[in-house]
Tab-separated table of C-alpha atoms and ligand atoms in Angstrom:
chain	number	residue	atom	x	y	z
A	1	UNK	CA	0.000	0.000	0.000
A	2	UNK	CA	1.387	3.470	-0.851
A	3	UNK	CA	2.394	5.807	1.903
A	4	UNK	CA	-0.434	8.104	3.057
A	5	UNK	CA	0.039	11.770	3.924
A	6	UNK	CA	-2.871	13.560	5.567
A	7	UNK	CA	-3.170	17.284	4.878
A	8	UNK	CA	-5.582	19.262	7.059
A	9	UNK	CA	-6.641	22.689	5.810
A	10	UNK	CA	-7.008	25.023	8.767
A	11	UNK	CA	-5.702	28.422	7.684
A	12	UNK	CA	-9.000	30.122	6.864
A	13	UNK	CA	-10.230	33.027	8.924
A	14	UNK	CA	-13.662	31.611	9.445
A	15	UNK	CA	-15.133	35.021	8.615
A	16	UNK	CA	-18.663	33.661	8.859
A	17	UNK	CA	-18.092	32.645	12.506
A	18	UNK	CA	-17.813	36.385	13.374
A	19	UNK	CA	-15.424	35.557	16.186
A	20	UNK	CA	-11.888	36.469	17.239
A	21	UNK	CA	-11.076	32.814	17.823
A	22	UNK	CA	-9.710	30.942	14.766
A	23	UNK	CA	-12.528	28.757	13.434
A	24	UNK	CA	-10.809	25.422	14.007
A	25	UNK	CA	-10.280	26.303	17.694
A	26	UNK	CA	-14.006	26.612	18.417
A	27	UNK	CA	-15.109	23.906	20.810
A	28	UNK	CA	-17.367	21.069	19.829
A	29	UNK	CA	-18.404	18.829	22.728
A	30	UNK	CA	-15.448	20.189	24.685
A	31	UNK	CA	-12.699	19.786	22.045
A	32	UNK	CA	-11.507	22.234	19.358
A	33	UNK	CA	-12.748	21.309	15.869
A	34	UNK	CA	-9.204	20.581	14.713
A	35	UNK	CA	-8.779	17.958	17.469
A	36	UNK	CA	-11.780	16.022	16.211
A	37	UNK	CA	-10.244	15.895	12.739
A	38	UNK	CA	-6.766	14.919	13.982
A	39	UNK	CA	-8.298	12.233	16.235
A	40	UNK	CA	-9.885	10.552	13.203
A	41	UNK	CA	-6.659	10.684	11.199
A	42	UNK	CA	-4.725	9.194	14.111
A	43	UNK	CA	-7.316	6.449	14.500
A	44	UNK	CA	-6.524	5.393	10.927
A	45	UNK	CA	-2.891	5.012	11.917
A	46	UNK	CA	-1.678	7.692	9.478
A	47	UNK	CA	1.723	8.837	10.686
A	48	UNK	CA	2.412	11.705	8.327
A	49	UNK	CA	0.149	14.658	9.081
A	50	UNK	CA	0.522	18.252	7.939
A	51	UNK	CA	-1.810	21.018	9.025
A	52	UNK	CA	-1.952	24.267	7.053
A	53	UNK	CA	-2.330	27.200	9.425
A	54	UNK	CA	-2.675	30.895	8.699
A	55	UNK	CA	-5.252	32.980	10.481
A	56	UNK	CA	-4.542	32.848	14.235
A	57	UNK	CA	-1.595	30.597	13.471
A	58	UNK	CA	0.049	30.967	16.911
A	59	UNK	CA	-3.018	29.708	18.733
A	60	UNK	CA	-3.600	26.839	16.322
A	61	UNK	CA	0.053	25.755	16.058
A	62	UNK	CA	0.596	25.905	19.824
A	63	UNK	CA	-2.380	23.656	20.242
A	64	UNK	CA	-1.455	20.989	17.674
A	65	UNK	CA	2.354	21.190	17.484
A	66	UNK	CA	2.846	17.883	19.315
A	67	UNK	CA	0.613	15.903	16.989
A	68	UNK	CA	0.915	17.359	13.480
A	69	UNK	CA	3.442	18.904	11.150
A	70	UNK	CA	2.691	22.544	10.413
A	71	UNK	CA	2.903	24.667	7.269
A	72	UNK	CA	2.005	28.339	7.154
A	73	UNK	CA	-0.182	29.837	4.428
A	74	UNK	CA	0.740	33.521	4.756
A	75	UNK	CA	-2.255	34.855	2.820
A	76	UNK	CA	-5.491	32.949	2.749
A	77	UNK	CA	-6.099	32.932	-0.996
A	78	UNK	CA	-8.321	29.863	-1.033
A	79	UNK	CA	-8.361	26.128	-0.386
A	80	UNK	CA	-6.315	25.421	-3.528
A	81	UNK	CA	-3.689	27.944	-2.456
A	82	UNK	CA	-3.609	26.283	0.980
A	83	UNK	CA	-2.817	22.946	-0.600
A	84	UNK	CA	-0.178	24.521	-2.863
A	85	UNK	CA	1.840	25.118	0.323
A	86	UNK	CA	2.407	21.350	0.563
A	87	UNK	CA	3.920	21.077	-2.941
A	88	UNK	CA	7.527	20.771	-1.698
A	89	UNK	CA	6.593	17.813	0.513
A	90	UNK	CA	4.309	15.834	-1.752
A	91	UNK	CA	5.746	12.584	-3.012
A	92	UNK	CA	4.782	11.395	-6.494
A	93	UNK	CA	3.834	7.882	-5.523
A	94	UNK	CA	2.071	8.574	-2.221
A	95	UNK	CA	-1.642	8.945	-1.471
A	96	UNK	CA	-2.672	12.358	-0.178
A	97	UNK	CA	-5.735	12.474	2.063
A	98	UNK	CA	-7.000	16.069	2.216
A	99	UNK	CA	-9.337	17.084	5.039
A	100	UNK	CA	-10.871	20.335	6.233
A	101	UNK	CA	-10.288	21.415	9.796
A	102	UNK	CA	-13.921	22.533	9.911
A	103	UNK	CA	-15.430	19.106	9.241
A	104	UNK	CA	-15.378	17.399	12.635
A	105	UNK	CA	-18.150	14.821	12.259
A	106	UNK	CA	-16.535	12.570	9.663
A	107	UNK	CA	-16.008	9.135	11.146
A	108	UNK	CA	-12.774	7.228	10.835
A	109	UNK	CA	-14.821	4.366	9.321
A	110	UNK	CA	-15.931	6.640	6.464
A	111	UNK	CA	-12.371	7.866	5.919
A	112	UNK	CA	-11.066	4.345	5.859
A	113	UNK	CA	-13.741	3.304	3.315
A	114	UNK	CA	-12.825	6.334	1.203
A	115	UNK	CA	-9.150	5.366	1.226
A	116	UNK	CA	-9.985	1.768	0.385
A	117	UNK	CA	-12.226	2.840	-2.518
A	118	UNK	CA	-9.519	5.179	-3.806
A	119	UNK	CA	-6.840	2.530	-3.676
A	120	UNK	CA	-8.937	-0.279	-5.138
A	121	UNK	CA	-10.251	1.852	-8.014
A	122	UNK	CA	-6.744	3.110	-8.802
A	123	UNK	CA	-8.220	6.561	-9.448
A	124	UNK	CA	-6.112	9.695	-9.685
A	125	UNK	CA	-8.454	11.315	-7.198
A	126	UNK	CA	-11.532	10.357	-5.175
A	127	UNK	CA	-13.972	12.903	-3.796
A	128	UNK	CA	-15.930	12.104	-0.664
A	129	UNK	CA	-19.492	13.233	-1.371
A	130	UNK	CA	-22.812	13.285	0.480
A	131	UNK	CA	-26.450	13.545	-0.527
A	132	UNK	CA	-27.932	16.588	1.216
A	133	UNK	CA	-31.607	17.529	1.335
A	134	UNK	CA	-30.495	21.119	1.615
A	135	UNK	CA	-27.188	21.445	-0.260
A	136	UNK	CA	-27.028	25.249	0.053
A	137	UNK	CA	-23.498	26.582	0.525
A	138	UNK	CA	-21.645	23.448	-0.547
A	139	UNK	CA	-19.844	22.737	-3.794
A	140	UNK	CA	-22.023	20.530	-6.066
A	141	UNK	CA	-20.842	17.377	-7.812
A	142	UNK	CA	-21.480	17.562	-11.537
A	143	UNK	CA	-21.938	14.247	-13.313
A	144	UNK	CA	-22.966	13.221	-16.791
A	145	UNK	CA	-24.421	9.738	-17.145
A	146	UNK	CA	-23.040	8.949	-13.720
A	147	UNK	CA	-19.503	9.987	-14.707
A	148	UNK	CA	-17.855	12.708	-12.626
A	149	UNK	CA	-17.309	15.949	-14.520
A	150	UNK	CA	-16.307	18.472	-11.879
A	151	UNK	CA	-17.282	20.501	-8.810
A	152	UNK	CA	-19.039	23.855	-8.947
A	153	UNK	CA	-19.115	26.173	-5.939
A	154	UNK	CA	-22.443	27.574	-4.689
A	155	UNK	CA	-21.421	31.103	-5.686
A	156	UNK	CA	-20.494	30.040	-9.228
A	157	UNK	CA	-23.409	27.645	-9.793
A	158	UNK	CA	-26.271	28.248	-12.235
A	159	UNK	CA	-29.848	27.440	-11.101
A	160	UNK	CA	-29.677	23.909	-12.563
A	161	UNK	CA	-26.427	23.184	-10.764
A	162	UNK	CA	-27.851	24.584	-7.509
A	163	UNK	CA	-30.518	21.892	-7.735
A	164	UNK	CA	-27.895	19.103	-7.450
A	165	UNK	CA	-28.100	17.323	-4.076
A	166	UNK	CA	-24.772	15.521	-4.191
A	167	UNK	CA	-22.242	17.794	-2.501
A	168	UNK	CA	-18.494	17.959	-2.078
A	169	UNK	CA	-17.593	17.209	1.546
A	170	UNK	CA	-14.175	18.848	1.114
A	171	UNK	CA	-12.433	15.542	1.832
A	172	UNK	CA	-10.422	13.941	-0.949
A	173	UNK	CA	-7.817	11.338	-1.810
A	174	UNK	CA	-5.242	12.135	-4.461
A	175	UNK	CA	-2.459	10.326	-6.187
A	176	UNK	CA	0.628	12.417	-5.399
A	177	UNK	CA	1.910	13.144	-8.898
A	178	UNK	CA	-1.565	13.930	-10.325
A	179	UNK	CA	-2.256	16.392	-7.515
A	180	UNK	CA	1.120	18.080	-7.921
A	181	UNK	CA	0.718	18.734	-11.626
A	182	UNK	CA	-2.908	19.924	-11.289
A	183	UNK	CA	-2.164	22.271	-8.373
A	184	UNK	CA	0.404	24.067	-10.508
A	185	UNK	CA	-2.313	24.906	-13.040
A	186	UNK	CA	-5.164	26.365	-10.952
A	187	UNK	CA	-6.050	30.047	-11.228
A	188	UNK	CA	-8.333	32.371	-9.230
A	189	UNK	CA	-10.839	32.973	-12.048
A	190	UNK	CA	-14.136	32.582	-10.185
A	191	UNK	CA	-16.806	34.475	-8.227
A	192	UNK	CA	-14.641	34.693	-5.088
A	193	UNK	CA	-11.298	35.399	-6.789
A	194	UNK	CA	-9.767	32.495	-4.878
A	195	UNK	CA	-7.617	29.541	-5.788
A	196	UNK	CA	-10.217	26.784	-5.466
A	197	UNK	CA	-8.969	23.343	-4.595
A	198	UNK	CA	-12.017	22.073	-6.421
A	199	UNK	CA	-10.589	23.387	-9.729
A	200	UNK	CA	-7.976	20.644	-9.522
A	201	UNK	CA	-10.712	18.242	-10.657
A	202	UNK	CA	-11.455	20.224	-13.802
A	203	UNK	CA	-7.791	19.932	-14.727
A	204	UNK	CA	-7.613	16.220	-13.936
A	205	UNK	CA	-10.783	15.511	-15.926
A	206	UNK	CA	-9.547	17.430	-18.954
A	207	UNK	CA	-6.307	15.456	-18.739
A	208	UNK	CA	-8.407	12.314	-19.122
A	209	UNK	CA	-7.574	11.019	-15.645
A	210	UNK	CA	-9.898	8.794	-13.659
A	211	UNK	CA	-11.831	10.517	-10.877
A	212	UNK	CA	-14.042	8.587	-8.492
A	213	UNK	CA	-16.683	9.769	-6.045
A	214	UNK	CA	-17.460	7.964	-2.813
A	215	UNK	CA	-20.720	8.891	-1.077
A	216	UNK	CA	-21.058	8.862	2.741
A	217	UNK	CA	-23.868	6.705	4.066
A	218	UNK	CA	-24.650	9.322	6.718
A	219	UNK	CA	-24.861	12.872	5.300
A	220	UNK	CA	-24.585	14.402	8.790
A	221	UNK	CA	-20.915	13.381	8.750
A	222	UNK	CA	-20.329	15.929	5.994
A	223	UNK	CA	-21.537	18.921	7.964
A	224	UNK	CA	-19.020	21.720	7.476
A	225	UNK	CA	-18.861	24.399	10.140
A	226	UNK	CA	-18.858	27.890	8.696
A	227	UNK	CA	-21.017	29.757	11.217
A	228	UNK	CA	-22.291	29.516	14.783
A	229	UNK	CA	-25.579	27.942	13.698
A	230	UNK	CA	-23.741	25.082	11.993
A	231	UNK	CA	-21.506	24.730	15.053
A	232	UNK	CA	-24.578	24.284	17.242
A	233	UNK	CA	-26.102	21.824	14.753
A	234	UNK	CA	-22.930	19.769	14.667
A	235	UNK	CA	-22.753	19.789	18.446
A	236	UNK	CA	-26.291	18.491	18.708
A	237	UNK	CA	-25.440	15.634	16.351
A	238	UNK	CA	-22.239	14.810	18.201
A	239	UNK	CA	-23.861	14.903	21.663
A	240	UNK	CA	-26.534	12.576	20.343
A	241	UNK	CA	-23.876	10.161	19.044
A	242	UNK	CA	-22.018	10.278	22.375
A	243	UNK	CA	-25.180	9.607	24.413
A	244	UNK	CA	-26.115	6.667	22.185
A	245	UNK	CA	-22.595	5.297	22.446
A	246	UNK	CA	-22.682	5.337	26.254
A	247	UNK	CA	-26.211	3.958	26.445
A	248	UNK	CA	-25.015	1.015	24.345
A	249	UNK	CA	-22.214	0.612	26.923
A	250	UNK	CA	-24.727	0.231	29.755
A	251	UNK	CA	-25.288	3.802	30.955
A	252	UNK	CA	-28.882	4.800	31.777
A	253	UNK	CA	-29.813	8.315	30.680
A	254	UNK	CA	-33.183	9.714	31.600
A	255	UNK	CA	-34.473	12.162	29.012
A	256	UNK	CA	-31.267	11.910	26.927
A	257	UNK	CA	-31.720	15.132	24.978
A	258	UNK	CA	-31.283	17.155	28.190
A	259	UNK	CA	-27.940	15.524	29.014
A	260	UNK	CA	-24.612	16.675	27.512
A	261	UNK	CA	-21.521	14.505	27.712
A	262	UNK	CA	-18.259	15.812	26.234
A	263	UNK	CA	-16.148	13.827	23.823
A	264	UNK	CA	-13.342	12.969	26.269
A	265	UNK	CA	-15.578	11.911	29.177
A	266	UNK	CA	-15.364	8.266	30.231
A	267	UNK	CA	-18.397	6.582	31.791
A	268	UNK	CA	-18.928	3.049	33.113
A	269	UNK	CA	-21.784	0.612	33.061
A	270	UNK	CA	-24.691	1.191	35.418
A	271	UNK	CA	-23.975	4.897	35.670
A	272	UNK	CA	-27.371	6.582	35.966
A	273	UNK	CA	-27.770	10.118	34.642
A	274	UNK	CA	-30.820	12.194	35.492
A	275	UNK	CA	-32.024	15.032	33.244
A	276	UNK	CA	-30.269	18.409	32.869
A	277	UNK	CA	-26.813	17.103	33.591
A	278	UNK	CA	-23.610	18.261	31.864
A	279	UNK	CA	-20.393	16.258	32.102
A	280	UNK	CA	-17.351	18.013	30.673
A	281	UNK	CA	-13.588	17.786	30.284
A	282	UNK	CA	-11.559	14.771	31.293
A	283	UNK	CA	-14.167	13.427	33.676
A	284	UNK	CA	-14.363	9.762	34.622
A	285	UNK	CA	-17.510	8.403	36.207
A	286	UNK	CA	-17.289	4.950	37.731
A	287	UNK	CA	-19.779	2.106	37.962
A	288	UNK	CA	-23.155	2.721	39.510
A	289	UNK	CA	-22.663	6.439	40.151
A	290	UNK	CA	-25.828	8.563	39.918
A	291	UNK	CA	-25.538	12.079	38.571
A	292	UNK	CA	-28.167	14.789	38.459
A	293	UNK	CA	-30.710	16.060	38.000
A	294	UNK	CA	-29.349	19.535	37.305
A	295	UNK	CA	-25.671	18.742	37.809
A	296	UNK	CA	-22.524	20.062	36.106
A	297	UNK	CA	-19.318	18.064	36.365
A	298	UNK	CA	-16.066	19.350	34.848
A	299	UNK	CA	-12.780	17.412	34.943
A	300	UNK	CA	-13.813	15.237	37.886
A	301	UNK	CA	-13.378	11.658	38.915
A	302	UNK	CA	-16.528	10.290	40.512
A	303	UNK	CA	-16.145	6.992	42.349
A	304	UNK	CA	-18.510	4.052	42.048
A	305	UNK	CA	-21.825	4.243	43.842
A	306	UNK	CA	-21.573	7.972	44.505
A	307	UNK	CA	-24.544	10.250	44.055
A	308	UNK	CA	-24.275	13.894	43.007
A	309	UNK	CA	-27.536	15.797	42.904
A	310	UNK	CA	-28.213	19.386	41.750
A	311	UNK	CA	-24.576	20.348	42.213
A	312	UNK	CA	-21.528	21.754	40.452
A	313	UNK	CA	-18.128	20.034	40.686
A	314	UNK	CA	-14.942	21.185	38.981
A	315	UNK	CA	-11.459	19.591	39.093
A	316	UNK	CA	-12.526	17.455	42.043
A	317	UNK	CA	-12.036	13.828	43.004
A	318	UNK	CA	-15.018	12.156	44.595
A	319	UNK	CA	-14.419	8.783	46.230
A	320	UNK	CA	-16.737	5.783	46.285
A	321	UNK	CA	-20.223	5.912	47.774
A	322	UNK	CA	-20.221	9.634	48.490
A	323	UNK	CA	-23.351	11.738	48.688
A	324	UNK	CA	-23.031	15.230	47.265
A	325	UNK	CA	-25.806	17.831	47.216
A	326	UNK	CA	-28.419	18.850	46.596
A	327	UNK	CA	-26.881	22.271	45.895
A	328	UNK	CA	-23.242	21.625	46.737
A	329	UNK	CA	-20.265	23.274	45.004
A	330	UNK	CA	-17.028	21.313	44.813
A	331	UNK	CA	-14.209	23.541	43.598
A	332	UNK	CA	-10.723	22.673	42.293
A	333	UNK	CA	-8.591	20.566	44.582
A	334	UNK	CA	-11.457	18.939	46.450
A	335	UNK	CA	-10.812	15.301	47.333
A	336	UNK	CA	-13.543	13.329	49.013
A	337	UNK	CA	-12.682	9.963	50.602
A	338	UNK	CA	-15.020	6.993	50.572
A	339	UNK	CA	-18.514	7.511	51.963
A	340	UNK	CA	-18.197	11.271	52.498
A	341	UNK	CA	-21.367	13.322	52.698
A	342	UNK	CA	-21.376	16.892	51.398
A	343	UNK	CA	-24.863	18.252	51.838
A	344	UNK	CA	-26.922	21.228	50.822
A	345	UNK	CA	-25.362	24.666	50.314
A	346	UNK	CA	-21.854	23.452	51.092
A	347	UNK	CA	-18.802	24.777	49.223
A	348	UNK	CA	-15.489	22.932	49.362
A	349	UNK	CA	-12.219	24.126	47.827
A	350	UNK	CA	-8.703	22.685	47.823
A	351	UNK	CA	-9.459	20.353	50.702
A	352	UNK	CA	-9.095	16.682	51.516
A	353	UNK	CA	-12.060	15.186	53.323
A	354	UNK	CA	-11.418	11.813	55.001
A	355	UNK	CA	-13.484	8.647	54.738
A	356	UNK	CA	-16.916	8.763	56.343
A	357	UNK	CA	-16.756	12.477	57.178
A	358	UNK	CA	-19.923	14.533	56.950
A	359	UNK	CA	-20.300	18.183	56.007
A	360	UNK	CA	-24.063	18.125	55.737
A	361	UNK	CA	-25.327	21.716	55.676
A	362	UNK	CA	-24.446	25.342	54.891
A	363	UNK	CA	-20.642	25.248	55.229
A	364	UNK	CA	-17.518	26.590	53.556
A	365	UNK	CA	-14.450	24.362	53.819
A	366	UNK	CA	-11.354	25.803	52.120
A	367	UNK	CA	-7.644	24.826	52.213
A	368	UNK	CA	-8.416	22.175	54.816
A	369	UNK	CA	-7.600	18.629	55.727
A	370	UNK	CA	-10.396	16.818	57.508
A	371	UNK	CA	-9.709	13.374	58.976
A	372	UNK	CA	-12.034	10.368	58.954
A	373	UNK	CA	-15.505	10.342	60.500
A	374	UNK	CA	-15.430	14.009	61.344
A	375	UNK	CA	-18.830	15.629	61.777
A	376	UNK	CA	-19.075	19.249	60.743
A	377	UNK	CA	-22.096	21.013	62.204
A	378	UNK	CA	-24.364	23.173	60.095
A	379	UNK	CA	-23.050	26.602	59.178
A	380	UNK	CA	-19.400	25.865	59.997
A	381	UNK	CA	-16.903	28.036	58.120
A	382	UNK	CA	-13.152	27.842	57.690
A	383	UNK	CA	-11.874	31.428	57.665
A	384	UNK	CA	-8.945	30.658	55.380
A	385	UNK	CA	-8.215	34.121	54.019
A	386	UNK	CA	-7.037	37.206	55.875
A	387	UNK	CA	-7.224	39.493	52.859
A	388	UNK	CA	-3.654	38.692	51.817
A	389	UNK	CA	-2.903	35.007	52.181
A	390	UNK	CA	-4.680	31.675	52.467
A	391	UNK	CA	-4.174	29.429	55.509
A	392	UNK	CA	-4.869	25.846	56.370
A	393	UNK	CA	-7.324	24.218	58.790
A	394	UNK	CA	-6.593	20.659	59.948
A	395	UNK	CA	-9.143	18.580	61.874
A	396	UNK	CA	-8.314	15.105	63.223
A	397	UNK	CA	-10.313	11.870	62.974
A	398	UNK	CA	-13.647	11.513	64.823
A	399	UNK	CA	-13.782	15.134	65.902
A	400	UNK	CA	-17.237	16.621	66.345
A	401	UNK	CA	-17.657	20.239	65.329
A	402	UNK	CA	-20.733	21.991	66.696
A	403	UNK	CA	-22.892	24.113	64.447
A	404	UNK	CA	-21.873	27.585	63.375
A	405	UNK	CA	-18.208	27.222	64.245
A	406	UNK	CA	-15.618	29.540	62.676
A	407	UNK	CA	-12.105	28.178	62.289
A	408	UNK	CA	-9.653	31.086	62.008
A	409	UNK	CA	-6.843	29.499	59.981
A	410	UNK	CA	-4.107	28.511	60.398
A	411	UNK	CA	-5.481	26.235	63.077
A	412	UNK	CA	-5.162	22.568	63.961
A	413	UNK	CA	-7.708	20.477	65.842
A	414	UNK	CA	-6.730	17.057	67.183
A	415	UNK	CA	-8.568	13.739	67.001
A	416	UNK	CA	-11.691	12.896	69.045
A	417	UNK	CA	-12.091	16.537	70.033
A	418	UNK	CA	-15.343	18.438	70.450
A	419	UNK	CA	-15.926	22.020	69.407
A	420	UNK	CA	-18.891	23.705	71.083
A	421	UNK	CA	-21.475	25.170	68.763
A	422	UNK	CA	-21.045	28.824	67.884
A	423	UNK	CA	-17.332	28.943	68.712
A	424	UNK	CA	-14.777	31.068	66.875
A	425	UNK	CA	-11.681	28.896	67.157
A	426	UNK	CA	-8.406	30.821	66.924
A	427	UNK	CA	-6.064	28.434	68.784
A	428	UNK	CA	-5.099	24.812	68.231
A	429	UNK	CA	-7.141	22.214	70.135
A	430	UNK	CA	-5.466	19.003	71.359
A	431	UNK	CA	-6.807	15.430	70.935
A	432	UNK	CA	-9.885	14.587	73.012
A	433	UNK	CA	-10.358	18.154	74.316
A	434	UNK	CA	-13.528	20.210	74.367
A	435	UNK	CA	-13.113	23.736	73.032
A	436	UNK	CA	-15.865	26.306	73.508
A	437	UNK	CA	-15.598	29.974	72.773
A	438	UNK	CA	-18.744	31.873	73.654
A	439	UNK	CA	-19.692	34.746	75.878
A	440	UNK	CA	-21.829	33.704	78.804
A	441	UNK	CA	-25.541	33.714	78.239
A	442	UNK	CA	-27.402	36.324	80.295
A	443	UNK	CA	-30.977	35.607	81.319
A	444	UNK	CA	-32.948	38.541	82.632
A	445	UNK	CA	-36.133	37.253	84.230
A	446	UNK	CA	-39.456	39.045	83.658
A	447	UNK	CA	-37.867	41.344	81.076
A	448	UNK	CA	-41.139	41.896	79.245
A	449	UNK	CA	-43.031	43.132	82.373
A	450	UNK	CA	-40.187	45.479	83.360
A	451	UNK	CA	-40.262	46.932	79.878
A	452	UNK	CA	-44.066	47.447	80.096
A	453	UNK	CA	-43.767	49.290	83.424
A	454	UNK	CA	-41.161	51.586	81.885
A	455	UNK	CA	-44.048	52.591	79.661
B	501	LIG	C1	-15.220	24.099	0.654
B	501	LIG	C2	-15.280	23.606	-0.797
B	501	LIG	C3	-16.710	23.179	-1.120
B	501	LIG	C4	-17.186	22.124	-0.149
B	501	LIG	C5	-17.032	22.611	1.286
B	501	LIG	C6	-17.287	21.462	2.250
B	501	LIG	C7	-13.593	24.859	-2.031
B	501	LIG	C8	-13.343	25.951	-3.009
B	501	LIG	N1	-14.840	24.645	-1.697
B	501	LIG	O1	-16.025	25.272	0.737
B	501	LIG	O2	-16.761	22.660	-2.436
B	501	LIG	O3	-18.536	21.772	-0.408
B	501	LIG	O4	-15.674	23.080	1.532
B	501	LIG	O5	-17.359	21.918	3.558
B	501	LIG	O6	-12.644	24.190	-1.617
B	501	LIG	N2	-8.763	27.200	4.182
B	501	LIG	C9	-7.411	27.418	4.190
B	501	LIG	N3	-6.914	28.463	3.450
B	501	LIG	C10	-7.687	29.264	2.681
B	501	LIG	C11	-9.085	29.025	2.677
B	501	LIG	C12	-9.596	27.979	3.425
B	501	LIG	O7	-6.659	26.711	4.853
B	501	LIG	O8	-7.148	30.168	2.039
B	501	LIG	C13	-9.305	26.083	4.996
B	501	LIG	C14	-10.310	26.575	6.011
B	501	LIG	O9	-9.657	26.873	7.238
B	501	LIG	C15	-11.248	25.385	6.146
B	501	LIG	C16	-11.148	24.687	4.808
B	501	LIG	O10	-9.998	25.187	4.182
B	501	LIG	O11	-10.847	24.488	7.158
B	501	LIG	C17	-12.381	24.934	3.932
B	501	LIG	O12	-12.497	26.325	3.703
B	501	LIG	P1	-13.891	27.057	3.676
B	501	LIG	O13	-13.665	28.488	3.400
B	501	LIG	O14	-14.682	26.693	4.872
B	501	LIG	O15	-14.535	26.382	2.378
B	501	LIG	P2	-16.075	26.243	2.025
B	501	LIG	O16	-16.582	27.559	1.585
B	501	LIG	O17	-16.769	25.595	3.130
B	502	LIG	CA1	-16.246	25.052	5.197
């Protein structure tokens, strides 16, 4: 089999996105568009990859430098001009797979079928096409008696050509030497004054070379992203694919269309997801965990059997069999041991909470280490910040903290200690001690009558 070089076109400005961000860096299910394309190419085992960058080149190259070769297209004069940049690298006898960085839904199965078709038919070029109910905006495939004749862009098409439903997906296979000679002949004589890659086909056809088309079974794979509406459409399709994938792997999703799972998320069987739940980033959810309703999880590990309800968790690690929420907020650096309970209106940041510990209601725990089986009374706050620096609170195993306690950090409480409710704790407390900090309660008998007699 000839050597395959993948070329990904990603230099365009993405004018129609009306955004400062280069088009291929827009996120789709949590990953930039370009990553989706490179993932598919890597899945095919293609080693040689070259991405053409131009607009926003620093951002794009920084992002992909470790996985793709990079060529710069100084001026974005069209898709053909982008491909011309690869001329010095193209080998005569290799197969060139050309992809667009804005076409993230193509599956690696489709690409592999395209390559197979191209190689078996021994064509000079093969165009990946799709049948679209609404082909507006795409290049149309012109055929006569089923034989490929060329591609006409929307802006250059006459009304008859606009009625063609078979479109150019912008993904192609080329025989190296044919592509090289055709690229040298294209000119910008068209409605947009650009060097169209699609003009290569006109040249190949007039040279009598064999061009094949290969049509995708699923036209949604061909969706090109040129504006924010198409980005949202593609995202809907991808989220639907991801949900179906995980359901087939044994995940239960109630009201699937209200649940959004990013591309890199890993779930396990018997995970149960309630409606209105979003799972993002590099999150891993283990067997039997229950998430939602109304829960957002970003870059978290959630242990098996844990339950997170109506809560937000970011960069946190939740052990097995924990109960979180309703209405809890786990911030970066939170680590919950096995069987921890974090209840309603509790915020935890940069803290390790030991096995079996409970923080059930209305608390803020920041920069803290809590041992095992600690009980934190309602309304307890760690005062970790003095306006300049952050300080640590440490509480030993089995300590009972009464409600409405303030820990003025830095402070360390031993094991098996008791803190009286309502205390503001400023000094360390040893193991097994009771610490109470309260002014004495005054009781003035018959206060109401005395007040009345004062008139
Ligand atoms: C292109 C095709 C069209 C096809 C459609 C599929 C051409 C002339 N037209 O149109 O037939 O139906 O894709 O989605 O090829 N790019 C560069 N440098 C440039 C211009 C573009 O690298 O100078 C890159 C873009 O970043 C993008 C890709 O090429 O990733 C496609 O460019 P775009 O402008 O989106 O082409 P379409 O108008 O969609
Ligand atoms: Ca496009």
